[in-house]
Amino acid sequence: MKSPLYWRGLGVLYLYLSLLTQLSAQSTWLIDQPQDLINGSFQVVSPKTSNLFYTFGYDQMSFNPNDGHLEKEHDLPVFIFSKESVNIYSAPNRHQDILFLDDMTGIMVHKNQILKTTDGGAEWKEVLQLAPNTNYFNSPYFTAVDFPTTEVGYAVGTANKIFKTTDGGASWDVLQWSTSTTPYRRFSDVSFIDDKNGYALGYEVDDILLNIGIYKPMIYSTTDGGDSWTTQFLPESDHQYFDLYPTSTDTLYLSAVNRAYNSPTDQVLRATDGGQNWTPLSLPGLSIQTSLLFRGVHWFSPREGIILGSVDLSGKENHIYKTWDAGITWDKIELPQGITPAFGKVPNLNMAFTNHEGLIVGATGQVLFSSDRGDTWTIIRSGVPDIRDFSLSSTGLQAVTYGDLLLERQGENWGSIPTPDQVIAFAKGYEQIATSRTGKRALIDIYDILYTSDDHGSTWRHFFAGIDTLAIDVQFSGG
């Protein structure tokens, strides 16, 4: 629900045409697609000492490749994952990371907390909670954690923050944490080769409060366990989020993410000299260089790697690319399609690998598995779309989703039907739908623009695309 502040200064148009069948449609919908029972997952991890996978979303689930069983393990605390807190696990605003040292022992950074479990996730105990400094409200937030050994670990985050533990995460020491906002530094990833040699990646900007300056990517490196750090700046760019993948002491890969513009500009880069010089790698068959929104990246070796991504913010079209020659050439790997419209449409996919086995999970419940290092994938569980609204039409129950998808119940299954071209295409999706018995359709998209059709959705027109008028509700009465 939008805050009242959202409407200040705007002229609000309320469209009311009562839909008589809405209540009966709602009772049907709750039986057909119980949204509150969807086991959506936003992150998947694998313990370092086993081939199990743990997925995290509204619940914690486990997948055992040995028997192919996917099952719910534990309820997670409500504050950890919710649809309302999507930005905490989505780049470039991610304020959460999870790793498991073994099947039972896990570490989680969540906003301003560090939590630990010793029973496989049944209970997460807080081991550290930070209070904000007076200069910047999210200064205590963590973004990433890494443990090169079972005892030594590092956590990084906003406000130039690096913390270290030497007792398996029971206590944490501050290596650095700044109150400066001019300039401001933020880390998005930390990765250690061993307990002494590691890297932290992030950016520097001249003034974070006034949003002044170009984002300057930076890499911190240490050879003494974080006692001292060397800073290297990469060429200026619009990328705000970085993940690092050291495959040896010399060969490093990083993914650079930008979510600020309509066209994806994510990139993958390679260094073969310990991070002194970086070369962008190109993915084939895309409109611009590496124009893929990264959902998951994994490197098996200095030469073999795999990338999962989508071609727009809505996640409408997903691709996997794999290389065996250090990113010089890439092969496109087909994903299973046709099981449900949700898989090809929803964002927030995540991917993880053990040695040979990999898992892809999604926010609407889909799970895919690979037993051959990502060369082929099978569906373990199909997902359902992120439903925002529904209506009972003359041809059946219809529903709209976030992610440019209009569904219609067809017998026992759901099928997708055409949607209008959205006026604003930065991110796609619809919030409301209304239908009539005579074939009229009306949609309100996520930008509060109204679309109407008089011919069952064959042709559409739009209204209220200006900044001073918004559509907030639409219903039909009569025919």
Short mmCIF file of C-alpha atoms in Angstrom, two decimals:
data_model
loop_
_atom_site.label_atom_id
_atom_site.label_comp_id
_atom_site.label_asym_id
_atom_site.label_seq_id
_atom_site.Cartn_x
_atom_site.Cartn_y
_atom_site.Cartn_z
CA MET A 1 0.00 0.00 0.00
CA LYS A 2 1.35 3.38 -0.99
CA SER A 3 2.08 5.89 1.74
CA PRO A 4 -0.12 9.02 1.83
CA LEU A 5 3.04 10.98 1.16
CA TYR A 6 3.15 9.35 -2.26
CA TRP A 7 0.03 11.18 -3.30
CA ARG A 8 1.01 14.64 -2.08
CA GLY A 9 0.91 17.18 -4.86
CA LEU A 10 -0.70 14.72 -7.29
CA GLY A 11 -4.20 14.77 -8.68
CA VAL A 12 -5.73 11.40 -7.92
CA LEU A 13 -8.39 9.92 -10.16
CA TYR A 14 -10.50 7.20 -8.63
CA LEU A 15 -12.27 4.96 -11.12
CA TYR A 16 -15.20 3.08 -9.66
CA LEU A 17 -17.39 0.68 -11.60
CA SER A 18 -18.44 -2.18 -9.31
CA LEU A 19 -17.68 -5.74 -10.41
CA LEU A 20 -20.49 -7.97 -9.12
CA THR A 21 -18.62 -11.26 -9.40
CA GLN A 22 -15.45 -10.25 -7.58
CA LEU A 23 -16.21 -12.00 -4.30
CA SER A 24 -16.99 -15.33 -5.93
CA ALA A 25 -13.84 -15.01 -8.05
CA GLN A 26 -11.79 -14.45 -4.92
CA SER A 27 -13.04 -17.62 -3.25
CA THR A 28 -12.22 -19.59 -6.39
CA TRP A 29 -8.74 -18.07 -6.55
CA LEU A 30 -7.84 -18.98 -2.99
CA ILE A 31 -8.51 -22.63 -3.80
CA ASP A 32 -6.70 -22.63 -7.13
CA GLN A 33 -3.55 -20.71 -6.24
CA PRO A 34 -2.94 -20.30 -2.49
CA GLN A 35 -0.34 -17.55 -2.73
CA ASP A 36 0.54 -17.74 0.96
CA LEU A 37 1.68 -21.36 0.48
CA ILE A 38 4.24 -20.56 -2.22
CA ASN A 39 7.71 -21.57 -1.10
CA GLY A 40 9.54 -18.85 -2.98
CA SER A 41 13.31 -18.71 -2.62
CA PHE A 42 15.62 -15.75 -3.06
CA GLN A 43 18.96 -17.31 -2.23
CA VAL A 44 20.49 -20.77 -2.48
CA VAL A 45 23.72 -21.88 -0.82
CA SER A 46 25.65 -25.09 -0.45
CA PRO A 47 27.67 -26.02 2.66
CA LYS A 48 31.37 -26.14 1.95
CA THR A 49 31.70 -29.72 3.19
CA SER A 50 28.73 -31.42 1.46
CA ASN A 51 26.65 -31.47 -1.69
CA LEU A 52 23.43 -30.41 0.04
CA PHE A 53 21.65 -27.20 -0.97
CA TYR A 54 19.78 -24.89 1.36
CA THR A 55 17.29 -22.43 -0.15
CA PHE A 56 16.07 -19.35 1.69
CA GLY A 57 12.88 -17.40 1.14
CA TYR A 58 9.63 -17.46 3.04
CA ASP A 59 10.88 -20.80 4.41
CA GLN A 60 14.19 -22.61 4.57
CA MET A 61 14.22 -25.69 2.36
CA SER A 62 16.82 -28.33 1.59
CA PHE A 63 17.60 -30.27 -1.57
CA ASN A 64 19.61 -33.49 -1.52
CA PRO A 65 20.93 -34.42 -5.00
CA ASN A 66 21.55 -37.99 -3.82
CA ASP A 67 17.84 -38.75 -3.50
CA GLY A 68 16.33 -35.78 -5.36
CA HIS A 69 14.22 -34.71 -2.39
CA LEU A 70 13.24 -31.07 -1.93
CA GLU A 71 11.64 -30.47 1.43
CA LYS A 72 10.89 -27.73 3.89
CA GLU A 73 13.34 -27.62 6.77
CA HIS A 74 12.37 -24.66 8.95
CA ASP A 75 10.27 -21.56 9.25
CA LEU A 76 12.41 -18.45 9.04
CA PRO A 77 11.92 -15.38 11.23
CA VAL A 78 9.52 -12.99 9.51
CA PHE A 79 12.07 -10.18 9.42
CA ILE A 80 14.54 -12.16 7.29
CA PHE A 81 12.60 -12.52 4.02
CA SER A 82 9.35 -10.94 2.93
CA LYS A 83 7.82 -9.61 -0.28
CA GLU A 84 7.88 -6.13 1.25
CA SER A 85 11.66 -6.20 1.83
CA VAL A 86 12.69 -7.20 -1.70
CA ASN A 87 15.58 -4.73 -1.84
CA ILE A 88 17.54 -6.42 0.94
CA TYR A 89 18.35 -9.41 -1.26
CA SER A 90 18.42 -7.79 -4.71
CA ALA A 91 21.49 -6.13 -6.21
CA PRO A 92 22.53 -3.38 -5.99
CA ASN A 93 20.80 -2.80 -2.63
CA ARG A 94 21.49 -6.18 -1.09
CA HIS A 95 21.77 -6.16 2.68
CA GLN A 96 21.80 -9.89 3.25
CA ASP A 97 24.14 -12.82 2.69
CA ILE A 98 24.23 -16.40 3.95
CA LEU A 99 26.85 -19.15 3.99
CA PHE A 100 27.09 -22.57 5.60
CA LEU A 101 30.42 -23.90 6.86
CA ASP A 102 28.95 -27.41 7.16
CA ASP A 103 25.50 -28.99 7.25
CA MET A 104 24.75 -27.54 10.68
CA THR A 105 26.75 -24.32 11.02
CA GLY A 106 25.66 -21.23 9.13
CA ILE A 107 26.38 -17.50 9.25
CA MET A 108 23.98 -14.81 8.07
CA VAL A 109 24.40 -11.06 7.73
CA HIS A 110 21.06 -9.26 7.65
CA LYS A 111 20.96 -5.47 7.57
CA ASN A 112 22.64 -4.43 10.84
CA GLN A 113 22.85 -7.94 12.31
CA ILE A 114 25.08 -10.98 12.18
CA LEU A 115 23.34 -14.24 13.08
CA LYS A 116 24.59 -17.80 13.53
CA THR A 117 22.97 -21.22 13.51
CA THR A 118 24.47 -24.48 14.79
CA ASP A 119 21.47 -26.71 14.09
CA GLY A 120 21.06 -26.41 10.34
CA GLY A 121 18.89 -23.31 10.50
CA ALA A 122 16.28 -24.41 13.05
CA GLU A 123 17.31 -21.44 15.18
CA TRP A 124 19.27 -18.33 14.27
CA LYS A 125 20.90 -16.54 17.19
CA GLU A 126 22.04 -12.94 16.98
CA VAL A 127 25.76 -12.58 17.71
CA LEU A 128 26.12 -8.91 16.73
CA GLN A 129 23.83 -5.94 16.22
CA LEU A 130 25.07 -2.47 15.25
CA ALA A 131 23.49 0.92 15.86
CA PRO A 132 23.67 3.61 13.15
CA ASN A 133 26.06 6.48 13.40
CA THR A 134 24.71 10.01 13.30
CA ASN A 135 25.78 10.71 9.72
CA TYR A 136 24.01 8.08 7.63
CA PHE A 137 20.94 6.04 8.54
CA ASN A 138 22.03 2.73 6.99
CA SER A 139 25.66 2.96 8.08
CA PRO A 140 25.45 -0.26 10.17
CA TYR A 141 24.25 -2.46 7.29
CA PHE A 142 26.20 -5.52 6.22
CA THR A 143 26.17 -6.78 2.64
CA ALA A 144 28.41 -9.88 2.41
CA VAL A 145 30.26 -12.47 4.47
CA ASP A 146 33.00 -15.01 3.72
CA PHE A 147 34.80 -17.66 5.81
CA PRO A 148 38.09 -19.00 4.40
CA THR A 149 38.30 -21.39 7.38
CA THR A 150 35.83 -22.67 9.97
CA GLU A 151 37.15 -20.15 12.52
CA VAL A 152 38.21 -17.11 10.48
CA GLY A 153 35.61 -15.01 8.72
CA TYR A 154 35.07 -11.52 7.33
CA ALA A 155 31.93 -9.39 6.92
CA VAL A 156 31.71 -6.17 4.91
CA GLY A 157 29.07 -3.56 4.27
CA THR A 158 28.12 0.08 4.07
CA ALA A 159 30.20 2.96 5.44
CA ASN A 160 33.58 1.39 4.57
CA LYS A 161 32.86 -1.47 6.97
CA ILE A 162 35.06 -4.57 7.44
CA PHE A 163 34.63 -6.87 10.46
CA LYS A 164 36.57 -10.03 11.34
CA THR A 165 35.99 -13.09 13.52
CA THR A 166 38.53 -15.67 14.67
CA ASP A 167 36.18 -17.87 16.70
CA GLY A 168 33.74 -19.12 14.10
CA GLY A 169 31.48 -16.08 14.23
CA ALA A 170 30.82 -16.04 17.99
CA SER A 171 32.43 -12.58 18.31
CA TRP A 172 33.51 -9.93 15.82
CA ASP A 173 36.24 -7.27 15.76
CA VAL A 174 36.05 -4.00 13.83
CA LEU A 175 38.84 -3.72 11.28
CA GLN A 176 37.41 -0.49 9.87
CA TRP A 177 34.13 1.44 9.88
CA SER A 178 33.89 5.07 8.80
CA THR A 179 31.44 7.87 9.59
CA SER A 180 32.43 9.79 6.47
CA THR A 181 29.84 10.55 3.79
CA THR A 182 32.22 12.79 1.75
CA PRO A 183 33.63 10.65 0.28
CA TYR A 184 31.55 7.60 1.01
CA ARG A 185 32.63 3.99 0.52
CA ARG A 186 30.44 0.90 0.38
CA PHE A 187 31.49 -2.73 0.02
CA SER A 188 29.29 -5.27 -1.74
CA ASP A 189 31.42 -8.42 -1.56
CA VAL A 190 34.31 -10.02 0.29
CA SER A 191 36.22 -13.10 -0.84
CA PHE A 192 39.28 -14.77 0.72
CA ILE A 193 41.54 -17.38 -0.82
CA ASP A 194 42.86 -18.36 2.63
CA ASP A 195 42.87 -16.78 6.08
CA LYS A 196 45.52 -14.23 5.05
CA ASN A 197 44.88 -13.38 1.39
CA GLY A 198 41.63 -11.80 0.34
CA TYR A 199 39.71 -9.01 -1.33
CA ALA A 200 36.83 -6.65 -0.63
CA LEU A 201 34.97 -4.93 -3.49
CA GLY A 202 32.83 -1.84 -3.54
CA TYR A 203 32.63 1.74 -4.71
CA GLU A 204 33.45 5.28 -3.64
CA VAL A 205 31.28 8.32 -4.37
CA ASP A 206 32.06 11.96 -3.56
CA ASP A 207 28.93 12.69 -1.49
CA ILE A 208 26.36 9.99 -0.74
CA LEU A 209 23.84 12.31 0.95
CA LEU A 210 23.67 14.72 -1.99
CA ASN A 211 24.20 11.91 -4.51
CA ILE A 212 27.04 13.85 -6.08
CA GLY A 213 29.87 12.26 -8.03
CA ILE A 214 30.61 9.30 -10.24
CA TYR A 215 30.71 5.81 -8.73
CA LYS A 216 34.35 4.75 -8.61
CA PRO A 217 34.72 0.97 -8.32
CA MET A 218 37.43 -0.08 -5.88
CA ILE A 219 39.16 -3.25 -4.78
CA TYR A 220 40.77 -3.68 -1.37
CA SER A 221 43.37 -6.45 -1.08
CA THR A 222 45.18 -7.84 1.95
CA THR A 223 47.96 -10.38 2.47
CA ASP A 224 47.99 -10.27 6.28
CA GLY A 225 44.46 -11.21 7.28
CA GLY A 226 43.08 -7.69 7.15
CA ASP A 227 45.69 -5.93 9.29
CA SER A 228 46.50 -3.75 6.29
CA TRP A 229 44.80 -3.15 2.95
CA THR A 230 45.86 -1.89 -0.46
CA THR A 231 43.28 0.10 -2.42
CA GLN A 232 42.99 -0.01 -6.20
CA PHE A 233 40.42 1.97 -8.21
CA LEU A 234 38.93 0.64 -11.44
CA PRO A 235 37.78 2.93 -14.27
CA GLU A 236 34.78 5.07 -13.33
CA SER A 237 31.40 3.56 -14.21
CA ASP A 238 27.73 3.48 -13.26
CA HIS A 239 28.09 0.08 -11.61
CA GLN A 240 27.22 0.04 -7.92
CA TYR A 241 27.47 -3.60 -6.94
CA PHE A 242 30.29 -6.09 -7.40
CA ASP A 243 30.91 -9.77 -6.76
CA LEU A 244 34.42 -11.24 -6.84
CA TYR A 245 35.38 -14.78 -7.84
CA PRO A 246 39.06 -15.64 -7.20
CA THR A 247 39.90 -18.86 -9.03
CA SER A 248 43.64 -18.71 -8.23
CA THR A 249 46.10 -16.21 -6.79
CA ASP A 250 46.47 -14.67 -10.25
CA THR A 251 43.14 -15.17 -12.04
CA LEU A 252 40.17 -13.23 -10.69
CA TYR A 253 36.72 -12.58 -12.11
CA LEU A 254 34.26 -9.94 -11.02
CA SER A 255 30.68 -9.18 -11.98
CA ALA A 256 29.65 -5.52 -12.02
CA VAL A 257 25.94 -4.74 -11.66
CA ASN A 258 23.98 -1.62 -12.55
CA ARG A 259 20.21 -1.41 -12.00
CA ALA A 260 19.83 2.35 -12.50
CA TYR A 261 18.88 2.48 -16.17
CA ASN A 262 16.40 1.02 -18.61
CA SER A 263 19.01 -0.96 -20.56
CA PRO A 264 21.05 -3.56 -18.64
CA THR A 265 24.75 -2.75 -18.34
CA ASP A 266 26.00 -5.60 -16.15
CA GLN A 267 29.51 -6.76 -16.99
CA VAL A 268 31.91 -9.55 -16.18
CA LEU A 269 35.64 -8.76 -16.11
CA ARG A 270 38.79 -10.88 -15.81
CA ALA A 271 42.24 -10.20 -14.34
CA THR A 272 45.21 -12.55 -14.75
CA ASP A 273 47.68 -10.54 -12.66
CA GLY A 274 46.11 -10.66 -9.24
CA GLY A 275 43.70 -7.83 -9.97
CA GLN A 276 45.99 -5.12 -11.31
CA ASN A 277 44.45 -4.99 -14.80
CA TRP A 278 40.93 -5.95 -15.86
CA THR A 279 39.49 -6.95 -19.23
CA PRO A 280 35.71 -6.89 -19.95
CA LEU A 281 34.33 -10.12 -21.39
CA SER A 282 31.61 -10.18 -24.06
CA LEU A 283 28.61 -12.48 -24.16
CA PRO A 284 27.33 -13.44 -27.65
CA GLY A 285 23.98 -12.77 -29.21
CA LEU A 286 22.97 -9.75 -27.12
CA SER A 287 22.11 -6.26 -28.29
CA ILE A 288 24.92 -4.53 -26.37
CA GLN A 289 28.03 -5.85 -24.73
CA THR A 290 27.11 -8.06 -21.75
CA SER A 291 23.56 -6.63 -21.73
CA LEU A 292 22.38 -9.22 -19.23
CA LEU A 293 21.07 -8.65 -15.70
CA PHE A 294 23.08 -11.14 -13.68
CA ARG A 295 21.11 -13.47 -11.41
CA GLY A 296 23.95 -15.86 -10.69
CA VAL A 297 27.62 -16.33 -11.57
CA HIS A 298 29.90 -19.25 -10.76
CA TRP A 299 33.46 -20.13 -11.75
CA PHE A 300 34.58 -23.75 -11.46
CA SER A 301 38.17 -22.99 -12.45
CA PRO A 302 40.23 -20.19 -14.06
CA ARG A 303 38.81 -21.30 -17.44
CA GLU A 304 35.34 -22.75 -16.77
CA GLY A 305 32.47 -20.49 -15.67
CA ILE A 306 28.72 -20.05 -15.96
CA ILE A 307 26.39 -17.02 -15.89
CA LEU A 308 22.62 -16.89 -15.32
CA GLY A 309 20.84 -13.68 -16.26
CA SER A 310 17.76 -12.03 -17.73
CA VAL A 311 17.48 -9.51 -20.53
CA ASP A 312 15.30 -7.00 -18.67
CA LEU A 313 14.32 -5.98 -15.17
CA SER A 314 11.12 -8.02 -15.19
CA GLY A 315 13.05 -11.27 -15.74
CA LYS A 316 10.87 -12.03 -18.78
CA GLU A 317 13.61 -13.87 -20.66
CA ASN A 318 16.36 -15.81 -18.89
CA HIS A 319 19.58 -17.20 -20.34
CA ILE A 320 22.54 -19.28 -19.23
CA TYR A 321 25.95 -18.88 -20.80
CA LYS A 322 28.95 -21.10 -20.17
CA THR A 323 32.61 -20.82 -21.09
CA TRP A 324 35.44 -23.35 -21.09
CA ASP A 325 38.18 -20.97 -22.29
CA ALA A 326 38.22 -18.18 -19.68
CA GLY A 327 35.46 -16.16 -21.31
CA ILE A 328 36.87 -15.93 -24.84
CA THR A 329 33.88 -17.85 -26.19
CA TRP A 330 30.51 -18.64 -24.61
CA ASP A 331 27.86 -21.27 -25.33
CA LYS A 332 24.20 -20.54 -24.66
CA ILE A 333 22.53 -23.28 -22.63
CA GLU A 334 18.81 -23.84 -22.98
CA LEU A 335 16.62 -23.81 -19.89
CA PRO A 336 13.48 -25.95 -19.65
CA GLN A 337 10.41 -24.02 -20.78
CA GLY A 338 6.69 -24.63 -21.00
CA ILE A 339 6.16 -25.97 -17.51
CA THR A 340 4.74 -22.71 -16.20
CA PRO A 341 4.73 -19.14 -17.52
CA ALA A 342 6.24 -18.04 -14.22
CA PHE A 343 9.72 -19.33 -14.88
CA GLY A 344 10.19 -17.30 -18.02
CA LYS A 345 8.72 -14.16 -16.48
CA VAL A 346 9.77 -13.66 -12.86
CA PRO A 347 12.93 -12.00 -11.53
CA ASN A 348 14.95 -12.78 -8.41
CA LEU A 349 16.50 -16.01 -9.64
CA ASN A 350 19.57 -17.24 -7.81
CA MET A 351 22.09 -20.00 -8.61
CA ALA A 352 24.62 -22.02 -6.62
CA PHE A 353 26.94 -24.96 -7.29
CA THR A 354 28.82 -27.65 -5.42
CA ASN A 355 31.49 -29.49 -7.41
CA HIS A 356 29.34 -30.74 -10.28
CA GLU A 357 25.81 -30.11 -9.11
CA GLY A 358 23.91 -26.85 -9.35
CA LEU A 359 20.56 -25.45 -8.27
CA ILE A 360 18.54 -22.49 -9.58
CA VAL A 361 15.76 -21.13 -7.38
CA GLY A 362 13.26 -18.32 -7.87
CA ALA A 363 11.03 -16.00 -5.88
CA THR A 364 7.87 -17.77 -7.02
CA GLY A 365 8.91 -21.29 -6.10
CA GLN A 366 10.65 -22.71 -9.17
CA VAL A 367 13.64 -25.02 -8.65
CA LEU A 368 15.94 -26.38 -11.41
CA PHE A 369 18.77 -28.86 -10.94
CA SER A 370 21.91 -29.70 -12.91
CA SER A 371 24.16 -32.70 -12.31
CA ASP A 372 26.74 -31.85 -15.00
CA ARG A 373 28.15 -28.43 -14.03
CA GLY A 374 25.28 -26.55 -15.65
CA ASP A 375 25.38 -28.16 -19.11
CA THR A 376 21.78 -29.40 -18.78
CA TRP A 377 18.93 -28.58 -16.37
CA THR A 378 15.82 -30.39 -15.17
CA ILE A 379 12.82 -29.00 -13.31
CA ILE A 380 12.51 -30.17 -9.72
CA ARG A 381 9.55 -27.91 -9.03
CA SER A 382 7.72 -25.44 -11.25
CA GLY A 383 6.79 -22.06 -9.90
CA VAL A 384 3.69 -19.89 -9.93
CA PRO A 385 3.62 -16.21 -10.87
CA ASP A 386 3.72 -13.29 -8.46
CA ILE A 387 -0.03 -12.64 -8.63
CA ARG A 388 -1.17 -9.07 -7.91
CA ASP A 389 -4.90 -9.17 -8.81
CA PHE A 390 -7.55 -11.33 -10.45
CA SER A 391 -11.02 -11.08 -12.01
CA LEU A 392 -13.68 -13.47 -13.27
CA SER A 393 -14.30 -12.79 -16.98
CA SER A 394 -16.73 -14.25 -19.50
CA THR A 395 -14.02 -16.70 -20.60
CA GLY A 396 -12.75 -17.68 -17.15
CA LEU A 397 -10.65 -16.50 -14.23
CA GLN A 398 -7.91 -14.03 -15.20
CA ALA A 399 -4.96 -12.75 -13.17
CA VAL A 400 -2.22 -10.16 -13.59
CA THR A 401 1.33 -10.41 -12.26
CA TYR A 402 4.40 -8.38 -11.65
CA GLY A 403 6.52 -9.12 -14.69
CA ASP A 404 4.40 -8.43 -17.79
CA LEU A 405 2.14 -11.47 -17.55
CA LEU A 406 -1.63 -11.86 -17.94
CA LEU A 407 -2.95 -15.31 -17.11
CA GLU A 408 -6.21 -17.08 -17.80
CA ARG A 409 -7.47 -20.27 -16.23
CA GLN A 410 -7.86 -22.87 -18.98
CA GLY A 411 -9.31 -26.06 -17.55
CA GLU A 412 -6.88 -27.32 -14.93
CA ASN A 413 -4.01 -25.15 -16.12
CA TRP A 414 -3.08 -21.50 -16.44
CA GLY A 415 -2.07 -20.02 -19.78
CA SER A 416 -0.65 -16.62 -20.69
CA ILE A 417 -2.62 -14.23 -22.93
CA PRO A 418 -1.47 -11.04 -24.70
CA THR A 419 -0.91 -7.84 -22.72
CA PRO A 420 -0.68 -4.24 -23.97
CA ASP A 421 2.67 -2.60 -24.60
CA GLN A 422 3.39 -0.62 -21.46
CA VAL A 423 4.01 3.11 -21.83
CA ILE A 424 6.87 2.95 -19.34
CA ALA A 425 9.03 -0.13 -19.88
CA PHE A 426 11.73 0.30 -17.23
CA ALA A 427 10.15 -2.47 -15.16
CA LYS A 428 7.03 -4.27 -16.30
CA GLY A 429 3.99 -5.50 -14.48
CA TYR A 430 0.40 -4.87 -13.50
CA GLU A 431 -1.28 -4.24 -10.17
CA GLN A 432 -5.00 -4.51 -11.00
CA ILE A 433 -7.38 -6.09 -13.48
CA ALA A 434 -11.12 -5.73 -14.14
CA THR A 435 -13.27 -7.58 -16.70
CA SER A 436 -16.87 -7.52 -17.84
CA ARG A 437 -19.28 -10.09 -19.18
CA THR A 438 -19.21 -8.41 -22.62
CA GLY A 439 -15.47 -8.72 -23.21
CA LYS A 440 -14.20 -5.44 -21.77
CA ARG A 441 -10.83 -5.49 -20.03
CA ALA A 442 -9.04 -2.92 -17.88
CA LEU A 443 -5.54 -3.05 -16.40
CA ILE A 444 -3.58 -0.71 -14.14
CA ASP A 445 0.17 -1.15 -14.35
CA ILE A 446 2.82 -0.61 -11.66
CA TYR A 447 3.14 3.04 -12.77
CA ASP A 448 -0.62 3.65 -12.19
CA ILE A 449 -1.38 3.94 -15.92
CA LEU A 450 -4.77 2.65 -17.08
CA TYR A 451 -5.19 0.39 -20.13
CA THR A 452 -8.61 -0.56 -21.52
CA SER A 453 -9.88 -2.92 -24.21
CA ASP A 454 -13.38 -3.46 -25.65
CA ASP A 455 -12.56 -6.64 -27.61
CA HIS A 456 -11.33 -9.23 -25.08
CA GLY A 457 -7.82 -7.76 -25.08
CA SER A 458 -7.12 -7.82 -28.83
CA THR A 459 -6.50 -4.05 -28.92
CA TRP A 460 -5.69 -1.65 -26.09
CA ARG A 461 -5.55 2.07 -25.38
CA HIS A 462 -3.99 3.83 -22.39
CA PHE A 463 -4.87 6.78 -20.15
CA PHE A 464 -3.23 8.88 -17.44
CA ALA A 465 0.45 8.62 -18.43
CA GLY A 466 1.17 12.12 -17.10
CA ILE A 467 2.79 12.92 -13.78
CA ASP A 468 -0.24 14.66 -12.26
CA THR A 469 -2.96 12.02 -12.67
CA LEU A 470 -2.93 8.43 -11.49
CA ALA A 471 -5.30 5.46 -11.76
CA ILE A 472 -5.62 3.69 -8.44
CA ASP A 473 -8.63 1.42 -8.93
CA VAL A 474 -10.85 0.17 -11.73
CA GLN A 475 -13.98 -1.99 -11.74
CA PHE A 476 -16.91 -2.62 -14.10
CA SER A 477 -20.61 -2.63 -13.32
CA GLY A 478 -23.27 -4.18 -15.50
CA GLY A 479 -21.95 -5.32 -18.93
#
